[in-house]
C-alpha cells in the first residue's frame, strides 16, 4: 500500500472523487470517477471495473494499471476468482495475497504479478435484482482489506452503479431525442421534397428532374425503370423488393405494368418514403397517359380537319390547335412517314419518341396507313437539316423499312391540305419509285409535284405504263432495248448520230429500233404533241414507276 497519509487528506481525496462521480456527465465518466474514488477509499494502487454478462465478467475500464491495453481484453468466467464469488454471493470478497489464494485464476494471477500487485478486493455493483458489475481494487503491498474499507467500497460501488445507470438513461433519452429530431427533420425534408416533386410534375418539369430532386435529398441515385426506362427484366415481381448487392432497392410503381423505382447507393430514407414517391410517380405517369391519349385524339381530329376540312372548318382549327399546344402561326413542314405496311400505334409511339427527341414541339398522327409529322421549322437552318434528321430517324426505326416524304412548309391552316398530298406523293416516290430513296423532298421533284394533285403515284404509274406497254412487252419478250433507245433518242432531240454514239450502236441499228418503236406505239415522232406525251410518260416512269418492272 502507499505510504501512510493523514486521515484528513484521505477524506479530502474521497470527497473529491465522490464529487467527480456525482458531476460525471456520461456513464463512462462515472466509471472513471468511481475507480479514482475507490483507490482513494481503499488506499489502493489500482482499480478496475468489470461488467457481468452471460459468459462472465468483461473489463470496462481500469485506473493505475501500467499496462492497461493488456487488461482491456480480460475475461473472468462467471464461477471463478473473486469476481465469481461476488456474483454468486452478492457480497464483497478479498484476499491479502492473490497469487497464494486458491480462488485465483491463473491468467489473472500472471497479469497482477506482471504489474507487481498482491492484495485484492472485489465488491458488487448491484442492479435492481442482481449484480450488474464488479469493482476491483488491488495493491502492491500484502495486507488484508479491512471490513470498514469493504463496506465503504460497497457503498461507493452502489452509488456509482446507480449514477452510471442514470447517466446511461440520460444518454438513451438524449439519443432518443436526437433520433426524434432527426425523424422530424427527415419528415420535414421529405414533406418539402414531396411538395417540390408534385409542383415540378404539375409544372411539366419532367420525371427526370423530379427523380434528381429525390436523389439529392436522399443521397442516392434514383431511376425509373420499366416501360419508361429500360425494358423490364423477365420475371420481375409485381411487389416491392430490396437487394443488398450494391445497395440497390427496387419498388413497384403503382398503376403501371411492371415499372420500378430503383435506388442505388446508401439512401438515407426508409422504404415507406420511397413508396410515397413511387405513388407520386405512378400518378404522374397516369396523368401523362391521359394527356397523351387526349392529345392523340385531338391531334388526329386536327390533322384530319387539315386534310379535308372546308373553309368553315379551317376557321375553327385555330382554337382546336391551341388545345394540343399547336400554334398554327409557327411554320411547319408536313412530313409523311410510311412503308409497305400501315403504321400502327406501337410504331407511331417509336416515331414520336425519335422525332420529339430532336424537336419537342412536333405533332404526330396516323392517316390512311401513314404517319404524318407536323415539324416546326423556325428558320432556314432547321429546314436544311430536316432531311438529315429524318434519314437518321428512319435508320433508327429498323427493322421497319420506312421512308419519309417532305412536303412544303405551311404557314396558314389553308396550306395544309395541299401540303399533305404533296408529302404523301414524295413518300410514294421514295418507297415505290424506281429510284429507291429513304427520304424524298417534294422540292426535289420539281414540276412533278403537280401530279400529287391529280391521282397520286399509283394512277400516274399506271398511266405511264399504259402509254409504254407495247414497248415494255417487246423488251420483256425479246430482250431488246427499245425503251432505253426511245428515251435516249428523245432526250438527244432526235439527233441520230449523237444518239447512236450514246448507245454505242450503228446509226442503221438506231433507225431500225426507232421504226419498230413507232409501229408498236402507233405514233409519229414528227408530231410535237406525240413526242411531248411520250417523253412525259418516260419521265413519270422513271419517277413513279414500280420497281418490280411492270
Phi, psi and omega in degrees: 000154178298170181300154180302133175241157181294149179300326180294318180295319179295318180298321178296318179298319181295316180297319179298316180295319179296321177299320179294324178297313183294326184275353184298138182273326185240166178298321179295321178295323177299315180298314181297318178294323179295321178296318178297316180294321179297318179298320180290320182294316185263005183051046184262159178273335182208161177208152176209156186242131179232135178268144179272130175231182183298326183264011177127204183259138181234140182296134176251311181201158178222160179218132179085002179277136181281339178231070185296330181294333179289323182278347187300327182260015182296143181216129179244124177302153187294343184243021185235153173068187179297321180296322177297321178295320178297319180294323182285315187270334184079005179241179182284163176213147181208167177206139178285337181217101185295325183293333180263358183280133180294341179278353186297142175266130185307313183294319179293325176300317180297317181296317181291320177298321179297328179275350183078024182263140187240291183279155183209151175216151180222135179232150182282147168249099191271146173260211183295317185221004183203171180280121180271324184212171176229132178257124181251143167232140182223149182228158179276345177268148177272109179200149176285150177270124183293153181297325178297321179295320180296319179295320179296318178296319180296318178295318178298317181296320179296316179295317180297321179297318180293317179294324178297317180295320178296319178297321178295321178296319177297319179296318178295319179295320178295320178295318177298321179294318177297319178298318179297316178296320178297319179296319178296316180295320179294319178297318178297315180296319180290325176297316177296323178297315181296320178295316179296321179295314180297317179297321179295319180296315182291332179275001177080024182291338179099151183294326181302316179294319180296317179291329176293321176300314180296318180298319178295321182289325185262352182069038181214167175267124184244127182225148171261122183235149183123227184296335181254001176234232175282162179299140180296146179289147179300138177081012178302129177288160180261014177241164179294148173210155176239143177237131183278336182297121179067019179053054180250128174234139182234140181225134180291139177269116183299145176080010180237164177269086172070025173278146181229149173259119188247130176250128176241124183115167182281080184292134180272061179202159180270170182298322183298322180295320180292324178295324176297316178296320179299322177294320177298318178297318179299318178295321180292321177296320178296321178297318179294321179297315179296318179296322181293318179297319177297317180298319181298315180296313181294320180294318176303314180297319181297312182296320179296323177293323177294325183289312188227025182283150174279177180298320178297320179295319181297328180292333180272354185291331182301316179294317179296322181298322181296331180296332179252017179069028183253107178273107182290355174280347177274126178300136181224135173275137177269123182238128175258132180234129180188187180202210180285343180241160178293148176278117180268180185296321180298316179292324178297320177297318178298314178299319181300317179296318181294318183291312186289340173293340180257325180215097186301334185275007181286151176241140181230150172199173175248148179207118178052043173093344180251157172267140177240133179244128172262099191262114179298133178231106185258009179182169181297328182296317179294321179296325182292320184271000182301313181298323179295316177300314183293321178299319178293320179296315178300319180292321181291339182271003176299149015278004175296128179270097185244159171225168180223137175244124182263116177272184180288165176277129183257137180241350177225157178301326181293344182281340192289317182305313179293323181295322179296317179296320181289323177296318177294322178298316178297320177299314181295323177299318180288320184281319187253344182290164181292330177270086186293122178221143181287323182230126180232128175266138180297333178295330180287347181273351178062225182293343181294342179297338178298331182288350175298338185257008182230047171117343177087180187297313185298317180294319179294317180297319179295319180295318179296317181292324178295321180293328185254007188305313181301319180291319179299318179295320180295317178297321180292318183287316189258351183072022181278180183233044187290319183297314179296322178298315180298315182296315179296319181298316180289321180292334177271012177059039174062026175275109190298311184298316181294321178295316180299319179296320180295326181269352182061043177230167177286152180300322179296322177297319178298313182298322179297316181295319181294319178299319181294320178298317181297321179293316182295319183269350181056052180230159175246112184287355172282346181277118181301320180296318179298316179297319181299312183290325176294316179295323177297316178298319179296317180293318178296322178299323178292321185280313188241001182298153184285142181285346178283357174084005181290000000 
